[in-house]
Coordinates of C-alpha atoms and ligand atoms in Angstrom, one line a residue:
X6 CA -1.5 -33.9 -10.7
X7 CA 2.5 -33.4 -11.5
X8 CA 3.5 -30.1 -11.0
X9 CA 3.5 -29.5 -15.0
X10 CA -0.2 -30.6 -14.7
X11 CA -0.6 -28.0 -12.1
X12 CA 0.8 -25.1 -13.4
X13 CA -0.8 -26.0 -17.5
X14 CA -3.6 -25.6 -15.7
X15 CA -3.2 -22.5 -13.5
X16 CA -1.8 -20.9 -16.7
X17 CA -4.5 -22.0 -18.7
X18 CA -7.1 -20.0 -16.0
X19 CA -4.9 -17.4 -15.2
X20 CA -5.1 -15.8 -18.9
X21 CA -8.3 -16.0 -19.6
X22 CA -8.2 -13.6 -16.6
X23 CA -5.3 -11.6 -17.5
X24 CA -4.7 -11.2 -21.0
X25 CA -1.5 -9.1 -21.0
X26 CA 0.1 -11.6 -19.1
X27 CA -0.3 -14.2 -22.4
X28 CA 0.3 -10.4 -25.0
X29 CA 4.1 -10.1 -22.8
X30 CA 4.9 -13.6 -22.9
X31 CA 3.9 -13.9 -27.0
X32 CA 6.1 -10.6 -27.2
X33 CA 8.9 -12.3 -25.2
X34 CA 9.1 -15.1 -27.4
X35 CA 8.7 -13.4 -31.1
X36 CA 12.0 -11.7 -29.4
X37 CA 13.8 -15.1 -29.2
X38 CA 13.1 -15.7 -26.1
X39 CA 12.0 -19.1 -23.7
X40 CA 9.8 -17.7 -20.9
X41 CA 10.1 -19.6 -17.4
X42 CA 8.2 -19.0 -14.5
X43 CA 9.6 -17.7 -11.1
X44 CA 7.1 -18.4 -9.2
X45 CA 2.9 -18.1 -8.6
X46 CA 1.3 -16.2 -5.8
X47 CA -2.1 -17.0 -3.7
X48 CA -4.5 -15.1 -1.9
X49 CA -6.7 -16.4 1.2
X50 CA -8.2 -16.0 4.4
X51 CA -7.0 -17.7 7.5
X52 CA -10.0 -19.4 8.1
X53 CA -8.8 -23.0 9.1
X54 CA -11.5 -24.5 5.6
X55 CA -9.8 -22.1 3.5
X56 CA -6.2 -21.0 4.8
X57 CA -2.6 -21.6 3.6
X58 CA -2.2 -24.8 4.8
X59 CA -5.0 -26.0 2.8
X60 CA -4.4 -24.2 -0.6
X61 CA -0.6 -25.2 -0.8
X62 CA -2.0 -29.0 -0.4
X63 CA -2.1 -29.7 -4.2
X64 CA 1.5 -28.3 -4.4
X65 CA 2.6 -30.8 -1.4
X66 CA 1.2 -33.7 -2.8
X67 CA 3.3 -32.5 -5.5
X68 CA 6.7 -32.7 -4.2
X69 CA 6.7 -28.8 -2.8
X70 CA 8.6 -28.2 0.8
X71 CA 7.8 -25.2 3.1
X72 CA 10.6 -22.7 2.5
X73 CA 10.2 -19.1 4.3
X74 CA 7.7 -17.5 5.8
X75 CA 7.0 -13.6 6.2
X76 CA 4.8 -10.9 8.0
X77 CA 3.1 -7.8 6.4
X78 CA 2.3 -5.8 9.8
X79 CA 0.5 -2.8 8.2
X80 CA -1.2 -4.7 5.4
X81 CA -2.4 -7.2 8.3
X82 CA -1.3 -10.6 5.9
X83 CA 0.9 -13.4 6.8
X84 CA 2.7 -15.6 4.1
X85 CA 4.9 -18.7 3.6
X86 CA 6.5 -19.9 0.5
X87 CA 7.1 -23.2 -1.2
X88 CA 9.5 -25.0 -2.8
X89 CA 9.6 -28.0 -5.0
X90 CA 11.9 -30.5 -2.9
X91 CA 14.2 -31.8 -5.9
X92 CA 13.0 -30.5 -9.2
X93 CA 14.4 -26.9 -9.6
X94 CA 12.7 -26.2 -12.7
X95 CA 9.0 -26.3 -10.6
X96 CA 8.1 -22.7 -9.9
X97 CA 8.5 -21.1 -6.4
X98 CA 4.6 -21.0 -4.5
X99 CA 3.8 -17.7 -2.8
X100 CA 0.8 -17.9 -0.8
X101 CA -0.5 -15.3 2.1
X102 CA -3.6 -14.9 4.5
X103 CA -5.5 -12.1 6.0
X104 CA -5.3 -12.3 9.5
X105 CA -9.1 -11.4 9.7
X106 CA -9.1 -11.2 13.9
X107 CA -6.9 -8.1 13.2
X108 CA -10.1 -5.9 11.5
X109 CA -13.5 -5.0 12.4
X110 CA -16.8 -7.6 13.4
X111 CA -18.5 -6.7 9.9
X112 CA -15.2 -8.3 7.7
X113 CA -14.9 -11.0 9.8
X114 CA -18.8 -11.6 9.6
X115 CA -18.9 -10.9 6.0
X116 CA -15.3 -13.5 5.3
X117 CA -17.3 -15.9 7.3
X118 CA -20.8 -15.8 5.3
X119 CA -18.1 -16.0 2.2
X120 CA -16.9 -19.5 3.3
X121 CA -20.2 -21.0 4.8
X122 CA -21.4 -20.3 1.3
X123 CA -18.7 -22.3 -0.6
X124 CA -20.7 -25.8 -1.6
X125 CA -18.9 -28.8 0.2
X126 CA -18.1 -30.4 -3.0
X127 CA -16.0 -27.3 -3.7
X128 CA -14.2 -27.4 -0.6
X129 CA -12.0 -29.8 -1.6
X130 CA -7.8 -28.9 -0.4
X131 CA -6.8 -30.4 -3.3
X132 CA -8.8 -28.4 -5.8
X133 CA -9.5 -25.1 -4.3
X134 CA -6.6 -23.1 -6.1
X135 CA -8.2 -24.2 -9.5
X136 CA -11.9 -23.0 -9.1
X137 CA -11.9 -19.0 -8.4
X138 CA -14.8 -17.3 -6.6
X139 CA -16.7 -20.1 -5.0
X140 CA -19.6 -18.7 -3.6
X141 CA -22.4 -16.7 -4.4
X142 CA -22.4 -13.2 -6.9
X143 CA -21.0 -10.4 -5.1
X144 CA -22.7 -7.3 -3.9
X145 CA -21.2 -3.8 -4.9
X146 CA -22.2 -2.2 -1.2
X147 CA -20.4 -5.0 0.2
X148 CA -17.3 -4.8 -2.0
X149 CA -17.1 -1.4 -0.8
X150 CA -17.2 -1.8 2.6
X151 CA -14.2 -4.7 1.8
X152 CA -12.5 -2.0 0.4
X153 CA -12.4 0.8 2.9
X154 CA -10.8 -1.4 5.4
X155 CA -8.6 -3.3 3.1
X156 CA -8.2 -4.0 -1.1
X157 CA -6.9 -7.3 -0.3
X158 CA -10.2 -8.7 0.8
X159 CA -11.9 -6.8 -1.8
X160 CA -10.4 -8.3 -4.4
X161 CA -10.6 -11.8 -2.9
X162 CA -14.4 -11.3 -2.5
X163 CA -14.7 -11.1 -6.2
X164 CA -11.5 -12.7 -7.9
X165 CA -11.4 -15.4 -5.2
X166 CA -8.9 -18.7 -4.7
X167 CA -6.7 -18.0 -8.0
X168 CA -2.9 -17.9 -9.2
X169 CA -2.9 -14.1 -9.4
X170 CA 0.1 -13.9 -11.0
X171 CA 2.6 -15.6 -12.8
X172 CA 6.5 -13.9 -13.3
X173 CA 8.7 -13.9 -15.7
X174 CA 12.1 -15.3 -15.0
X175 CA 14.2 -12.8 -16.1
X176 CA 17.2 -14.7 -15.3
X177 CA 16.6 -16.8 -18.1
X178 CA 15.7 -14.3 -20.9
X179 CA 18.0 -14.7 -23.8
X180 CA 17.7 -11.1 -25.0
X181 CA 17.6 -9.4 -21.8
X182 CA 20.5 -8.7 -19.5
X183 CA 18.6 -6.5 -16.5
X184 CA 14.8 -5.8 -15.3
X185 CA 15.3 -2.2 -16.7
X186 CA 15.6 -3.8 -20.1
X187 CA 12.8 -5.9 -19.4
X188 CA 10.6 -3.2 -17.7
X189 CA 11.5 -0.6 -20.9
X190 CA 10.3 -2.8 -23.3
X191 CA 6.5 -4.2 -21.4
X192 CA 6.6 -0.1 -21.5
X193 CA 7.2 0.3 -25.0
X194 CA 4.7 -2.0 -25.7
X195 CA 2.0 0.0 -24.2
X196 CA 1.5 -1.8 -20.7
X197 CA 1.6 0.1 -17.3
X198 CA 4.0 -0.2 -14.4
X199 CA 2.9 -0.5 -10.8
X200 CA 5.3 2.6 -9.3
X201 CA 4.0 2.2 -5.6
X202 CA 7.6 1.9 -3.8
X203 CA 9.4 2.5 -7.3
X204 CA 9.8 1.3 -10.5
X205 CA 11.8 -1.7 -9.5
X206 CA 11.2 -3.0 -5.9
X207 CA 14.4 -4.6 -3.9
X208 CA 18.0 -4.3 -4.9
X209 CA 21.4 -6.2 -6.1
X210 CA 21.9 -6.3 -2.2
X211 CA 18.6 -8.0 -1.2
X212 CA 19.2 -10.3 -4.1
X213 CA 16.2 -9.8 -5.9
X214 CA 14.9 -7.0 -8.1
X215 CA 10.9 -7.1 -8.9
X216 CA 8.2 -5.6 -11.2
X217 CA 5.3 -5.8 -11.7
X218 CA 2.0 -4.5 -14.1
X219 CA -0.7 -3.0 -12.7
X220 CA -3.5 -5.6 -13.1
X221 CA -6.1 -5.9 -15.5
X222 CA -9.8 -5.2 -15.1
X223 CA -12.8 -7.5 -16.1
X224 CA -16.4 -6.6 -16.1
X225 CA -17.6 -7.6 -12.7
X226 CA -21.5 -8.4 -12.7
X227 CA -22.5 -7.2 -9.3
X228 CA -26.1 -7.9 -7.7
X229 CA -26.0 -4.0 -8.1
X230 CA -24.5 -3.4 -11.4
X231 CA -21.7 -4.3 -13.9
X232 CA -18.3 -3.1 -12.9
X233 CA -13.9 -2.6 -14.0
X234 CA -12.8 -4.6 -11.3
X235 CA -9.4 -5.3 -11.1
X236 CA -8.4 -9.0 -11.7
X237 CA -5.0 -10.1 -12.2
X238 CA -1.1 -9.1 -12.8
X239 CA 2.5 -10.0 -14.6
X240 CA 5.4 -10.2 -12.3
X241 CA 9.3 -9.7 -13.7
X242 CA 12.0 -11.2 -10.9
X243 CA 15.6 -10.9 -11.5
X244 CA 17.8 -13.2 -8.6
X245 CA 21.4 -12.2 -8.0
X246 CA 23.7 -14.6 -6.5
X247 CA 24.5 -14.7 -2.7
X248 CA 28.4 -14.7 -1.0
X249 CA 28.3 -18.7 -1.5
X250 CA 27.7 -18.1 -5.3
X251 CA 23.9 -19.7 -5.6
X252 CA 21.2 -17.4 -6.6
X253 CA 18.8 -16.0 -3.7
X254 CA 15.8 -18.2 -3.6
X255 CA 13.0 -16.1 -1.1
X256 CA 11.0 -13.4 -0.7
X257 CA 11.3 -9.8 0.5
X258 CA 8.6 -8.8 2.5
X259 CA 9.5 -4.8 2.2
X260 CA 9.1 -5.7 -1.9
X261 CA 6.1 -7.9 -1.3
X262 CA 4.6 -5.2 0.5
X263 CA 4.1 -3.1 -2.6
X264 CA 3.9 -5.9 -5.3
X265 CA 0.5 -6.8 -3.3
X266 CA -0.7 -3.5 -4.3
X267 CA -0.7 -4.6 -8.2
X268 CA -4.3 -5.1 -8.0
X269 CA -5.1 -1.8 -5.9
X270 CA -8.2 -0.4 -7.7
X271 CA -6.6 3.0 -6.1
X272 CA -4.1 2.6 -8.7
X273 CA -5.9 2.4 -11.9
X274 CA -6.4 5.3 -14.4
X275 CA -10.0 6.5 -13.2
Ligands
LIG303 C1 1.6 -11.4 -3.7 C2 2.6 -10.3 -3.7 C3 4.0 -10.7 -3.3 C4 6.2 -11.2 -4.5 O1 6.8 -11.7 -5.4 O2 6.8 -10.6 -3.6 C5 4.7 -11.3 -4.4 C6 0.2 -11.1 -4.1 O3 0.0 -10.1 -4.9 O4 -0.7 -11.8 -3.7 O5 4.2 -12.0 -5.2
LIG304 NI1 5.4 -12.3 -6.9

């Protein structure tokens, strides 16, 4: 698959999942406006079958380079991102790990049981960021006990290996000269910020300014009963150039750090 391929198809996935994300677009463009895409973002386990290596395979055989890499201490993930080696228009790849040996016996049992259960057929490198939740229905009791040590691999448990977010370019906005023009208008138009860390995370200094949505929610059919379960999100990035003139290209972990928490039930309306 080219990357266009890749990311028709990601897209195509993605919104069936997140339907604001598809509303903001359609509202960007009745404004005039071409949407690009900044970059897609990953979620795994570090689980040699399953970990980063092996989900950013469809994006190497695709062109993509390794670019930076970056460490989340307290949320106990580790991340690298890609870039496509000479087409600048290919969207940046952000994809992180839980480092599972940091947390209790049960979540690494449980992560394990997880990716025993995903049908050989299915773990295949070069499809696994296209299928979602690969193995079995998830429990509610077991969802939970995800949760109180981390969100991150509660949401995995029952979203599983997907883009979970696309982000607007806001560079390339016709009708938009700063994120708090783009963030006042998704507001106006009834969606809801994620405020953990602020507004807006990073500054003109770091180089890049970020916001986000708080994500959906989807039923989710437990073996227990049918839940709101957060699925996915809609990042805004705005890049400012750096002393040698060219826009910033990375990641800031500190920003990262609370862009994660976009799908934090914790932070949904109850
Ligand atoms: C990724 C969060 C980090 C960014 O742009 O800093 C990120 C995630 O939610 O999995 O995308
Ligand atoms: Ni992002």
């Amino acid at each position: 698959m080219n990357t266009v391929e890749i990311f028709d198809a990601l897209w195509k996935e993605y919104t069936e999942r997140t339907p604001s994300a598809q509303k903001i677009k359609d509202l960007f463009i009745t404004k005039g406006n071409n949407v690009f895409n900044d970059h897609v973002a990953f979620r795994t386990f570090d689980d040699e079958r399953v970990n980063i290596e092996v989900l950013a395979t469809p994006f190497i055989k695709a062109g993509y380079k390794e670019c930076g890499d970056y460490h989340f201490e307290k949320k106990k993930l580790y991340a690298k991102h890609y870039e496509h080696a000479t087409d600048k228009d290919a969207p940046r790849v952000f994809i992180s790990q839980l480092l599972t040996k940091e947390f209790s016996n049960d979540l690494q049992e449980t992560v394990k049981n997880m990716i025993d259960a995903i049908p050989s057929e299915n773990l295949n490198p070069q499809e696994l960021v296209f299928k979602g939740r690969l193995w079995e229905q998830p429990s509610f009791d077991v969802y939970e006990k995800l949760q109180e040590e981390t969100e991150y691999a509660a949401w995995l448990y029952v979203n599983g290996f997907c883009s979970n977010h696309f982000t607007v370019d806001v560079n390339k906005l016709d009708t938009f000269n700063s994120l708090q023009e783009v963030n006042e208008f998704v507001k106006e138009n009834g969606f809801k910020m994620n405020t953990s860390g602020g507004e807006i995370k990073g500054t003109p200094a770091e180089f890049l300014e970020q916001s986000s949505i708080l994500a959906d929610t989807i039923p989710v059919a437990f073996k227990e009963i049918t839940k709101e379960i957060t699925s996915c999100y809609y990042e805004f990035s705005f890049r400012h150039p750096m002393q040698n003139g060219e826009l910033y290209s990375g990641f800031i972990a500190g920003s990262a750090d609370k862009i994660f928490e976009s799908t934090d039930m914790k932070l949904q309306d109850k």
